[in-house]
C-alpha cells in the first residue's frame, strides 16, 4: 500500500486526483501507477486501469490470476469492471468513496449477479491517510 501512496502523491504533483494503485503477485510488485486522466487526456487512465494494463503486458495475459491490487481509493464502476475481467484475487483499498465508489457504495459491482468474477475485498486500509490526501488536494484547489 505504501507504493500506491507514493504513486498517489506523484499524481497530485501533476495536478491529477491523488489516487495510486499497485499490483502484487506472490509478494512481488509487478505494476504500479497513479491517476493520469489529465496528463494522458484519457478518461480511462485511472490508477487501477493503468496498473492492470502494465501487469497484463508484463505477464503476457489478460488474466491476472493470483494478483492482488492495493489502491488508495475505493474503485469506481469502470475500475471494478476491469478488476473483475482481470480476475484479480484480492482488492485492498484505503478511503471509501460514497459518491463515486462501486465496491461498497453505489452499484456494489462485485455483488451483482452479472459480475463475472468477484475478488475478496478489504477496505479501510490506511483510510484516514488516504482520505486526508484527497481532502487536502481538493481543499488546495478551491
mmCIF file of N, CA, C and O in Angstrom, residues 22-121:
data_model
loop_
_atom_site.group_PDB
_atom_site.id
_atom_site.type_symbol
_atom_site.label_atom_id
_atom_site.label_comp_id
_atom_site.label_asym_id
_atom_site.label_seq_id
_atom_site.Cartn_x
_atom_site.Cartn_y
_atom_site.Cartn_z
ATOM 1 N N UNK A 22 -1.243 -0.343 -6.892
ATOM 2 C CA UNK A 22 -0.111 -1.250 -7.042
ATOM 3 C C UNK A 22 -0.640 -2.668 -7.138
ATOM 4 O O UNK A 22 -1.518 -3.058 -6.370
ATOM 5 N N UNK A 23 -0.100 -3.440 -8.083
ATOM 6 C CA UNK A 23 -0.469 -4.850 -8.252
ATOM 7 C C UNK A 23 0.682 -5.720 -7.778
ATOM 8 O O UNK A 23 1.844 -5.483 -8.144
ATOM 9 N N UNK A 24 0.345 -6.725 -6.983
ATOM 10 C CA UNK A 24 1.336 -7.618 -6.392
ATOM 11 C C UNK A 24 0.967 -9.056 -6.712
ATOM 12 O O UNK A 24 -0.216 -9.425 -6.665
ATOM 13 N N UNK A 25 1.991 -9.847 -7.034
ATOM 14 C CA UNK A 25 1.782 -11.283 -7.256
ATOM 15 C C UNK A 25 2.901 -12.042 -6.558
ATOM 16 O O UNK A 25 4.072 -11.749 -6.774
ATOM 17 N N UNK A 26 2.522 -12.983 -5.721
ATOM 18 C CA UNK A 26 3.490 -13.771 -4.951
ATOM 19 C C UNK A 26 4.457 -12.882 -4.175
ATOM 20 O O UNK A 26 5.657 -13.155 -4.099
ATOM 21 N N UNK A 27 3.931 -11.782 -3.621
ATOM 22 C CA UNK A 27 4.743 -10.893 -2.805
ATOM 23 C C UNK A 27 5.651 -9.953 -3.586
ATOM 24 O O UNK A 27 6.444 -9.228 -2.989
ATOM 25 N N UNK A 28 5.548 -9.957 -4.915
ATOM 26 C CA UNK A 28 6.397 -9.120 -5.762
ATOM 27 C C UNK A 28 5.538 -8.072 -6.465
ATOM 28 O O UNK A 28 4.515 -8.410 -7.066
ATOM 29 N N UNK A 29 5.961 -6.824 -6.412
ATOM 30 C CA UNK A 29 5.260 -5.759 -7.126
ATOM 31 C C UNK A 29 5.481 -5.961 -8.619
ATOM 32 O O UNK A 29 6.627 -6.060 -9.083
ATOM 33 N N UNK A 30 4.385 -6.039 -9.376
ATOM 34 C CA UNK A 30 4.514 -6.218 -10.824
ATOM 35 C C UNK A 30 4.038 -5.001 -11.605
ATOM 36 O O UNK A 30 4.350 -4.872 -12.793
ATOM 37 N N UNK A 31 3.307 -4.094 -10.957
ATOM 38 C CA UNK A 31 2.857 -2.887 -11.637
ATOM 39 C C UNK A 31 2.420 -1.858 -10.597
ATOM 40 O O UNK A 31 1.939 -2.226 -9.522
ATOM 41 N N UNK A 32 2.572 -0.587 -10.952
ATOM 42 C CA UNK A 32 2.153 0.482 -10.062
ATOM 43 C C UNK A 32 1.917 1.735 -10.892
ATOM 44 O O UNK A 32 2.672 2.016 -11.824
ATOM 45 N N UNK A 33 0.870 2.473 -10.561
ATOM 46 C CA UNK A 33 0.541 3.680 -11.328
ATOM 47 C C UNK A 33 -0.286 4.637 -10.490
ATOM 48 O O UNK A 33 -0.927 4.240 -9.526
ATOM 49 N N UNK A 34 -0.265 5.882 -10.902
ATOM 50 C CA UNK A 34 -1.126 6.903 -10.337
ATOM 51 C C UNK A 34 -2.071 7.385 -11.414
ATOM 52 O O UNK A 34 -1.856 7.122 -12.605
ATOM 53 N N UNK A 35 -3.109 8.088 -11.013
ATOM 54 C CA UNK A 35 -4.054 8.638 -11.989
ATOM 55 C C UNK A 35 -3.323 9.482 -13.030
ATOM 56 O O UNK A 35 -2.402 10.224 -12.688
ATOM 57 N N UNK A 36 -3.755 9.378 -14.290
ATOM 58 C CA UNK A 36 -3.170 10.175 -15.374
ATOM 59 C C UNK A 36 -4.239 10.632 -16.365
ATOM 60 O O UNK A 36 -3.958 10.775 -17.548
ATOM 61 N N UNK A 37 -5.447 10.852 -15.905
ATOM 62 C CA UNK A 37 -6.516 11.225 -16.836
ATOM 63 C C UNK A 37 -6.240 12.562 -17.523
ATOM 64 O O UNK A 37 -6.497 12.702 -18.718
ATOM 65 N N UNK A 38 -5.726 13.533 -16.798
ATOM 66 C CA UNK A 38 -5.416 14.844 -17.374
ATOM 67 C C UNK A 38 -4.151 14.772 -18.226
ATOM 68 O O UNK A 38 -4.120 15.267 -19.350
ATOM 69 N N UNK A 39 -3.128 14.155 -17.687
ATOM 70 C CA UNK A 39 -1.847 14.043 -18.379
ATOM 71 C C UNK A 39 -1.989 13.327 -19.710
ATOM 72 O O UNK A 39 -1.451 13.772 -20.733
ATOM 73 N N UNK A 40 -2.712 12.218 -19.707
ATOM 74 C CA UNK A 40 -2.878 11.406 -20.925
ATOM 75 C C UNK A 40 -4.069 11.842 -21.771
ATOM 76 O O UNK A 40 -4.279 11.288 -22.847
ATOM 77 N N UNK A 41 -4.860 12.782 -21.242
ATOM 78 C CA UNK A 41 -6.103 13.183 -21.935
ATOM 79 C C UNK A 41 -6.947 11.943 -22.224
ATOM 80 O O UNK A 41 -7.424 11.720 -23.325
ATOM 81 N N UNK A 42 -7.105 11.117 -21.181
ATOM 82 C CA UNK A 42 -7.765 9.819 -21.310
ATOM 83 C C UNK A 42 -8.645 9.585 -20.083
ATOM 84 O O UNK A 42 -8.134 9.390 -18.984
ATOM 85 N N UNK A 43 -9.959 9.587 -20.244
ATOM 86 C CA UNK A 43 -10.837 9.394 -19.091
ATOM 87 C C UNK A 43 -10.727 8.009 -18.458
ATOM 88 O O UNK A 43 -11.193 7.806 -17.342
ATOM 89 N N UNK A 44 -10.110 7.060 -19.152
ATOM 90 C CA UNK A 44 -9.945 5.715 -18.579
ATOM 91 C C UNK A 44 -8.600 5.539 -17.872
ATOM 92 O O UNK A 44 -8.318 4.456 -17.365
ATOM 93 N N UNK A 45 -7.789 6.575 -17.799
ATOM 94 C CA UNK A 45 -6.447 6.459 -17.218
ATOM 95 C C UNK A 45 -6.476 6.567 -15.698
ATOM 96 O O UNK A 45 -5.706 7.312 -15.091
ATOM 97 N N UNK A 46 -7.352 5.783 -15.085
ATOM 98 C CA UNK A 46 -7.378 5.683 -13.625
ATOM 99 C C UNK A 46 -6.215 4.797 -13.188
ATOM 100 O O UNK A 46 -5.777 3.913 -13.933
ATOM 101 N N UNK A 47 -5.735 5.012 -11.978
ATOM 102 C CA UNK A 47 -4.583 4.275 -11.464
ATOM 103 C C UNK A 47 -4.768 2.758 -11.582
ATOM 104 O O UNK A 47 -3.858 2.040 -11.994
ATOM 105 N N UNK A 48 -5.963 2.273 -11.237
ATOM 106 C CA UNK A 48 -6.218 0.831 -11.272
ATOM 107 C C UNK A 48 -6.093 0.273 -12.690
ATOM 108 O O UNK A 48 -5.469 -0.758 -12.917
ATOM 109 N N UNK A 49 -6.706 0.961 -13.645
ATOM 110 C CA UNK A 49 -6.686 0.501 -15.035
ATOM 111 C C UNK A 49 -5.261 0.518 -15.571
ATOM 112 O O UNK A 49 -4.826 -0.425 -16.242
ATOM 113 N N UNK A 50 -4.506 1.577 -15.267
ATOM 114 C CA UNK A 50 -3.126 1.665 -15.744
ATOM 115 C C UNK A 50 -2.265 0.542 -15.160
ATOM 116 O O UNK A 50 -1.453 -0.059 -15.869
ATOM 117 N N UNK A 51 -2.452 0.260 -13.870
ATOM 118 C CA UNK A 51 -1.692 -0.821 -13.241
ATOM 119 C C UNK A 51 -2.084 -2.180 -13.836
ATOM 120 O O UNK A 51 -1.214 -3.028 -14.087
ATOM 121 N N UNK A 52 -3.360 -2.385 -14.085
ATOM 122 C CA UNK A 52 -3.819 -3.644 -14.696
ATOM 123 C C UNK A 52 -3.215 -3.793 -16.098
ATOM 124 O O UNK A 52 -2.744 -4.866 -16.468
ATOM 125 N N UNK A 53 -3.206 -2.711 -16.872
ATOM 126 C CA UNK A 53 -2.616 -2.767 -18.218
ATOM 127 C C UNK A 53 -1.131 -3.128 -18.160
ATOM 128 O O UNK A 53 -0.657 -3.952 -18.942
ATOM 129 N N UNK A 54 -0.401 -2.486 -17.241
ATOM 130 C CA UNK A 54 1.035 -2.778 -17.091
ATOM 131 C C UNK A 54 1.254 -4.249 -16.748
ATOM 132 O O UNK A 54 2.112 -4.914 -17.328
ATOM 133 N N UNK A 55 0.495 -4.737 -15.794
ATOM 134 C CA UNK A 55 0.655 -6.125 -15.343
ATOM 135 C C UNK A 55 0.299 -7.110 -16.448
ATOM 136 O O UNK A 55 0.989 -8.118 -16.630
ATOM 137 N N UNK A 56 -0.746 -6.831 -17.194
ATOM 138 C CA UNK A 56 -1.149 -7.725 -18.289
ATOM 139 C C UNK A 56 -0.051 -7.809 -19.347
ATOM 140 O O UNK A 56 0.252 -8.895 -19.857
ATOM 141 N N UNK A 57 0.547 -6.660 -19.665
ATOM 142 C CA UNK A 57 1.661 -6.671 -20.639
ATOM 143 C C UNK A 57 2.841 -7.469 -20.099
ATOM 144 O O UNK A 57 3.430 -8.278 -20.798
ATOM 145 N N UNK A 58 3.184 -7.230 -18.832
ATOM 146 C CA UNK A 58 4.326 -7.907 -18.216
ATOM 147 C C UNK A 58 4.129 -9.419 -18.172
ATOM 148 O O UNK A 58 5.036 -10.188 -18.506
ATOM 149 N N UNK A 59 2.916 -9.840 -17.793
ATOM 150 C CA UNK A 59 2.640 -11.270 -17.641
ATOM 151 C C UNK A 59 2.207 -11.923 -18.953
ATOM 152 O O UNK A 59 2.132 -13.147 -19.038
ATOM 153 N N UNK A 60 1.913 -11.114 -19.953
ATOM 154 C CA UNK A 60 1.502 -11.659 -21.247
ATOM 155 C C UNK A 60 0.130 -12.310 -21.220
ATOM 156 O O UNK A 60 -0.130 -13.250 -21.954
ATOM 157 N N UNK A 61 -0.753 -11.786 -20.368
ATOM 158 C CA UNK A 61 -2.097 -12.365 -20.251
ATOM 159 C C UNK A 61 -3.079 -11.318 -19.746
ATOM 160 O O UNK A 61 -2.718 -10.462 -18.936
ATOM 161 N N UNK A 62 -4.310 -11.417 -20.218
ATOM 162 C CA UNK A 62 -5.357 -10.538 -19.704
ATOM 163 C C UNK A 62 -5.902 -11.039 -18.371
ATOM 164 O O UNK A 62 -6.625 -10.340 -17.685
ATOM 165 N N UNK A 63 -5.575 -12.242 -18.012
ATOM 166 C CA UNK A 63 -6.000 -12.831 -16.736
ATOM 167 C C UNK A 63 -4.865 -12.705 -15.729
ATOM 168 O O UNK A 63 -3.787 -13.271 -15.927
ATOM 169 N N UNK A 64 -5.105 -11.973 -14.685
ATOM 170 C CA UNK A 64 -4.084 -11.729 -13.668
ATOM 171 C C UNK A 64 -4.372 -12.572 -12.432
ATOM 172 O O UNK A 64 -4.491 -12.071 -11.312
ATOM 173 N N UNK A 65 -4.490 -13.856 -12.671
ATOM 174 C CA UNK A 65 -4.798 -14.828 -11.616
ATOM 175 C C UNK A 65 -3.729 -14.746 -10.520
ATOM 176 O O UNK A 65 -2.536 -14.699 -10.802
ATOM 177 N N UNK A 66 -4.184 -14.732 -9.279
ATOM 178 C CA UNK A 66 -3.258 -14.718 -8.146
ATOM 179 C C UNK A 66 -2.692 -13.346 -7.820
ATOM 180 O O UNK A 66 -1.826 -13.230 -6.958
ATOM 181 N N UNK A 67 -3.178 -12.307 -8.491
ATOM 182 C CA UNK A 67 -2.686 -10.951 -8.242
ATOM 183 C C UNK A 67 -3.605 -10.207 -7.274
ATOM 184 O O UNK A 67 -4.817 -10.401 -7.287
ATOM 185 N N UNK A 68 -2.999 -9.355 -6.482
ATOM 186 C CA UNK A 68 -3.722 -8.524 -5.517
ATOM 187 C C UNK A 68 -3.499 -7.066 -5.859
ATOM 188 O O UNK A 68 -2.382 -6.660 -6.211
ATOM 189 N N UNK A 69 -4.550 -6.263 -5.743
ATOM 190 C CA UNK A 69 -4.490 -4.841 -6.041
ATOM 191 C C UNK A 69 -4.598 -4.042 -4.750
ATOM 192 O O UNK A 69 -5.486 -4.290 -3.933
ATOM 193 N N UNK A 70 -3.691 -3.104 -4.600
ATOM 194 C CA UNK A 70 -3.718 -2.154 -3.491
ATOM 195 C C UNK A 70 -3.991 -0.788 -4.099
ATOM 196 O O UNK A 70 -3.252 -0.342 -4.986
ATOM 197 N N UNK A 71 -5.047 -0.123 -3.663
ATOM 198 C CA UNK A 71 -5.416 1.169 -4.229
ATOM 199 C C UNK A 71 -5.850 2.105 -3.113
ATOM 200 O O UNK A 71 -6.465 1.667 -2.133
ATOM 201 N N UNK A 72 -5.531 3.381 -3.254
ATOM 202 C CA UNK A 72 -5.770 4.331 -2.170
ATOM 203 C C UNK A 72 -7.223 4.765 -2.036
ATOM 204 O O UNK A 72 -7.601 5.312 -1.010
ATOM 205 N N UNK A 73 -8.042 4.516 -3.068
ATOM 206 C CA UNK A 73 -9.451 4.919 -3.038
ATOM 207 C C UNK A 73 -10.328 3.775 -3.536
ATOM 208 O O UNK A 73 -9.931 3.037 -4.445
ATOM 209 N N UNK A 74 -11.498 3.653 -2.967
ATOM 210 C CA UNK A 74 -12.463 2.646 -3.415
ATOM 211 C C UNK A 74 -12.653 2.744 -4.931
ATOM 212 O O UNK A 74 -12.934 3.829 -5.457
ATOM 213 N N UNK A 75 -12.499 1.647 -5.666
ATOM 214 C CA UNK A 75 -12.639 1.690 -7.126
ATOM 215 C C UNK A 75 -14.034 2.098 -7.601
ATOM 216 O O UNK A 75 -15.042 1.776 -6.980
ATOM 217 N N UNK A 76 -14.044 2.803 -8.735
ATOM 218 C CA UNK A 76 -15.292 3.196 -9.386
ATOM 219 C C UNK A 76 -15.833 2.008 -10.193
ATOM 220 O O UNK A 76 -15.204 0.947 -10.248
ATOM 221 N N UNK A 77 -16.973 2.190 -10.835
ATOM 222 C CA UNK A 77 -17.586 1.105 -11.611
ATOM 223 C C UNK A 77 -16.688 0.647 -12.762
ATOM 224 O O UNK A 77 -16.557 -0.555 -13.017
ATOM 225 N N UNK A 78 -16.052 1.589 -13.464
ATOM 226 C CA UNK A 78 -15.162 1.215 -14.568
ATOM 227 C C UNK A 78 -14.006 0.355 -14.065
ATOM 228 O O UNK A 78 -13.694 -0.687 -14.642
ATOM 229 N N UNK A 79 -13.401 0.789 -12.979
ATOM 230 C CA UNK A 79 -12.258 0.054 -12.434
ATOM 231 C C UNK A 79 -12.693 -1.290 -11.855
ATOM 232 O O UNK A 79 -11.980 -2.287 -11.996
ATOM 233 N N UNK A 80 -13.850 -1.333 -11.232
ATOM 234 C CA UNK A 80 -14.369 -2.603 -10.714
ATOM 235 C C UNK A 80 -14.583 -3.587 -11.852
ATOM 236 O O UNK A 80 -14.283 -4.782 -11.720
ATOM 237 N N UNK A 81 -15.090 -3.109 -12.987
ATOM 238 C CA UNK A 81 -15.255 -3.973 -14.158
ATOM 239 C C UNK A 81 -13.924 -4.517 -14.629
ATOM 240 O O UNK A 81 -13.790 -5.711 -14.922
ATOM 241 N N UNK A 82 -12.909 -3.654 -14.695
ATOM 242 C CA UNK A 82 -11.571 -4.095 -15.122
ATOM 243 C C UNK A 82 -11.000 -5.113 -14.133
ATOM 244 O O UNK A 82 -10.387 -6.118 -14.535
ATOM 245 N N UNK A 83 -11.208 -4.877 -12.855
ATOM 246 C CA UNK A 83 -10.734 -5.803 -11.812
ATOM 247 C C UNK A 83 -11.384 -7.172 -11.986
ATOM 248 O O UNK A 83 -10.720 -8.205 -11.911
ATOM 249 N N UNK A 84 -12.666 -7.166 -12.246
ATOM 250 C CA UNK A 84 -13.394 -8.414 -12.435
ATOM 251 C C UNK A 84 -12.903 -9.167 -13.671
ATOM 252 O O UNK A 84 -12.616 -10.361 -13.609
ATOM 253 N N UNK A 85 -12.802 -8.456 -14.799
ATOM 254 C CA UNK A 85 -12.354 -9.114 -16.040
ATOM 255 C C UNK A 85 -10.920 -9.612 -15.942
ATOM 256 O O UNK A 85 -10.568 -10.613 -16.563
ATOM 257 N N UNK A 86 -10.081 -8.919 -15.160
ATOM 258 C CA UNK A 86 -8.692 -9.348 -14.984
ATOM 259 C C UNK A 86 -8.580 -10.530 -14.016
ATOM 260 O O UNK A 86 -7.523 -11.138 -13.899
ATOM 261 N N UNK A 87 -9.667 -10.834 -13.332
ATOM 262 C CA UNK A 87 -9.699 -11.946 -12.375
ATOM 263 C C UNK A 87 -8.723 -11.759 -11.204
ATOM 264 O O UNK A 87 -8.067 -12.700 -10.764
ATOM 265 N N UNK A 88 -8.639 -10.510 -10.717
ATOM 266 C CA UNK A 88 -7.771 -10.266 -9.572
ATOM 267 C C UNK A 88 -8.277 -11.039 -8.361
ATOM 268 O O UNK A 88 -9.480 -11.218 -8.178
ATOM 269 N N UNK A 89 -7.354 -11.491 -7.560
ATOM 270 C CA UNK A 89 -7.695 -12.310 -6.394
ATOM 271 C C UNK A 89 -8.258 -11.474 -5.249
ATOM 272 O O UNK A 89 -9.279 -11.816 -4.654
ATOM 273 N N UNK A 90 -7.571 -10.364 -4.940
ATOM 274 C CA UNK A 90 -7.982 -9.524 -3.815
ATOM 275 C C UNK A 90 -7.818 -8.049 -4.167
ATOM 276 O O UNK A 90 -6.919 -7.693 -4.932
ATOM 277 N N UNK A 91 -8.665 -7.230 -3.549
ATOM 278 C CA UNK A 91 -8.554 -5.783 -3.662
ATOM 279 C C UNK A 91 -8.499 -5.214 -2.252
ATOM 280 O O UNK A 91 -9.372 -5.497 -1.432
ATOM 281 N N UNK A 92 -7.458 -4.420 -1.996
ATOM 282 C CA UNK A 92 -7.299 -3.714 -0.739
ATOM 283 C C UNK A 92 -7.391 -2.228 -1.066
ATOM 284 O O UNK A 92 -6.648 -1.746 -1.922
ATOM 285 N N UNK A 93 -8.325 -1.505 -0.427
ATOM 286 C CA UNK A 93 -8.400 -0.080 -0.713
ATOM 287 C C UNK A 93 -8.391 0.751 0.554
ATOM 288 O O UNK A 93 -8.718 0.262 1.632
ATOM 289 N N UNK A 94 -7.987 2.006 0.387
ATOM 290 C CA UNK A 94 -7.878 2.924 1.511
ATOM 291 C C UNK A 94 -9.185 3.604 1.840
ATOM 292 O O UNK A 94 -10.006 3.083 2.595
ATOM 293 N N UNK A 95 -9.408 4.766 1.256
ATOM 294 C CA UNK A 95 -10.597 5.567 1.569
ATOM 295 C C UNK A 95 -11.831 5.060 0.834
ATOM 296 O O UNK A 95 -11.758 4.685 -0.335
ATOM 297 N N UNK A 96 -12.942 5.072 1.524
ATOM 298 C CA UNK A 96 -14.233 4.785 0.890
ATOM 299 C C UNK A 96 -14.610 5.975 0.019
ATOM 300 O O UNK A 96 -14.177 7.107 0.272
ATOM 301 N N UNK A 97 -15.401 5.722 -1.018
ATOM 302 C CA UNK A 97 -15.851 6.789 -1.910
ATOM 303 C C UNK A 97 -17.374 6.706 -2.051
ATOM 304 O O UNK A 97 -17.889 6.097 -2.983
ATOM 305 N N UNK A 98 -18.105 7.326 -1.106
ATOM 306 C CA UNK A 98 -19.569 7.249 -1.147
ATOM 307 C C UNK A 98 -20.185 7.822 -2.422
ATOM 308 O O UNK A 98 -21.259 7.413 -2.827
ATOM 309 N N UNK A 99 -19.494 8.748 -3.059
ATOM 310 C CA UNK A 99 -20.030 9.404 -4.253
ATOM 311 C C UNK A 99 -19.726 8.623 -5.537
ATOM 312 O O UNK A 99 -20.589 8.452 -6.380
ATOM 313 N N UNK A 100 -18.502 8.153 -5.705
ATOM 314 C CA UNK A 100 -18.109 7.519 -6.963
ATOM 315 C C UNK A 100 -17.678 6.073 -6.843
ATOM 316 O O UNK A 100 -17.405 5.417 -7.851
ATOM 317 N N UNK A 101 -17.601 5.563 -5.627
ATOM 318 C CA UNK A 101 -17.177 4.179 -5.431
ATOM 319 C C UNK A 101 -18.232 3.194 -5.901
ATOM 320 O O UNK A 101 -19.424 3.506 -5.931
ATOM 321 N N UNK A 102 -17.774 2.007 -6.285
ATOM 322 C CA UNK A 102 -18.716 0.998 -6.796
ATOM 323 C C UNK A 102 -18.496 -0.364 -6.158
ATOM 324 O O UNK A 102 -18.995 -1.365 -6.644
ATOM 325 N N UNK A 103 -17.725 -0.392 -5.073
ATOM 326 C CA UNK A 103 -17.450 -1.660 -4.403
ATOM 327 C C UNK A 103 -18.307 -1.789 -3.145
ATOM 328 O O UNK A 103 -19.085 -2.721 -3.019
ATOM 329 N N UNK A 104 -18.174 -0.840 -2.244
ATOM 330 C CA UNK A 104 -19.005 -0.827 -1.038
ATOM 331 C C UNK A 104 -20.124 0.206 -1.141
ATOM 332 O O UNK A 104 -20.991 0.257 -0.283
ATOM 333 N N UNK A 105 -20.078 1.034 -2.160
ATOM 334 C CA UNK A 105 -21.082 2.084 -2.376
ATOM 335 C C UNK A 105 -21.659 1.945 -3.777
ATOM 336 O O UNK A 105 -21.228 1.104 -4.558
ATOM 337 N N UNK A 106 -22.629 2.813 -4.074
ATOM 338 C CA UNK A 106 -23.202 2.836 -5.427
ATOM 339 C C UNK A 106 -23.684 1.469 -5.879
ATOM 340 O O UNK A 106 -24.416 0.789 -5.157
ATOM 341 N N UNK A 107 -23.258 1.032 -7.046
ATOM 342 C CA UNK A 107 -23.783 -0.216 -7.611
ATOM 343 C C UNK A 107 -23.285 -1.497 -6.939
ATOM 344 O O UNK A 107 -23.796 -2.569 -7.229
ATOM 345 N N UNK A 108 -22.288 -1.392 -6.067
ATOM 346 C CA UNK A 108 -21.724 -2.595 -5.418
ATOM 347 C C UNK A 108 -21.486 -3.682 -6.476
ATOM 348 O O UNK A 108 -22.044 -4.786 -6.429
ATOM 349 N N UNK A 109 -20.643 -3.317 -7.406
ATOM 350 C CA UNK A 109 -20.383 -4.088 -8.623
ATOM 351 C C UNK A 109 -20.173 -5.579 -8.378
ATOM 352 O O UNK A 109 -20.767 -6.414 -9.062
ATOM 353 N N UNK A 110 -19.331 -5.921 -7.417
ATOM 354 C CA UNK A 110 -18.986 -7.330 -7.210
ATOM 355 C C UNK A 110 -20.126 -8.160 -6.631
ATOM 356 O O UNK A 110 -20.078 -9.387 -6.671
ATOM 357 N N UNK A 111 -21.154 -7.506 -6.114
ATOM 358 C CA UNK A 111 -22.302 -8.218 -5.548
ATOM 359 C C UNK A 111 -23.395 -8.467 -6.587
ATOM 360 O O UNK A 111 -24.386 -9.141 -6.289
ATOM 361 N N UNK A 112 -23.218 -7.947 -7.786
ATOM 362 C CA UNK A 112 -24.242 -8.100 -8.820
ATOM 363 C C UNK A 112 -24.203 -9.495 -9.438
ATOM 364 O O UNK A 112 -23.118 -10.052 -9.643
ATOM 365 N N UNK A 113 -25.353 -10.062 -9.754
ATOM 366 C CA UNK A 113 -25.379 -11.405 -10.355
ATOM 367 C C UNK A 113 -24.720 -11.452 -11.734
ATOM 368 O O UNK A 113 -24.311 -12.516 -12.182
ATOM 369 N N UNK A 114 -24.578 -10.306 -12.387
ATOM 370 C CA UNK A 114 -23.945 -10.268 -13.708
ATOM 371 C C UNK A 114 -22.424 -10.130 -13.642
ATOM 372 O O UNK A 114 -21.755 -10.163 -14.670
ATOM 373 N N UNK A 115 -21.884 -10.008 -12.447
ATOM 374 C CA UNK A 115 -20.430 -9.874 -12.276
ATOM 375 C C UNK A 115 -19.766 -11.223 -12.558
ATOM 376 O O UNK A 115 -20.129 -12.244 -11.968
ATOM 377 N N UNK A 116 -18.813 -11.236 -13.463
ATOM 378 C CA UNK A 116 -18.141 -12.481 -13.863
ATOM 379 C C UNK A 116 -17.236 -13.059 -12.783
ATOM 380 O O UNK A 116 -17.095 -14.266 -12.664
ATOM 381 N N UNK A 117 -16.570 -12.189 -12.057
ATOM 382 C CA UNK A 117 -15.631 -12.631 -11.027
ATOM 383 C C UNK A 117 -15.602 -11.579 -9.923
ATOM 384 O O UNK A 117 -15.455 -10.398 -10.208
ATOM 385 N N UNK A 118 -15.738 -12.013 -8.703
ATOM 386 C CA UNK A 118 -15.685 -11.103 -7.560
ATOM 387 C C UNK A 118 -14.455 -11.420 -6.711
ATOM 388 O O UNK A 118 -14.333 -12.525 -6.179
ATOM 389 N N UNK A 119 -13.543 -10.462 -6.592
ATOM 390 C CA UNK A 119 -12.376 -10.689 -5.737
ATOM 391 C C UNK A 119 -12.751 -10.549 -4.271
ATOM 392 O O UNK A 119 -13.826 -10.024 -3.944
ATOM 393 N N UNK A 120 -11.878 -10.987 -3.400
ATOM 394 C CA UNK A 120 -12.028 -10.660 -1.985
ATOM 395 C C UNK A 120 -11.740 -9.162 -1.868
ATOM 396 O O UNK A 120 -10.844 -8.660 -2.551
ATOM 397 N N UNK A 121 -12.483 -8.463 -1.021
ATOM 398 C CA UNK A 121 -12.307 -7.016 -0.883
ATOM 399 C C UNK A 121 -12.079 -6.661 0.578
ATOM 400 O O UNK A 121 -12.806 -7.123 1.454
#
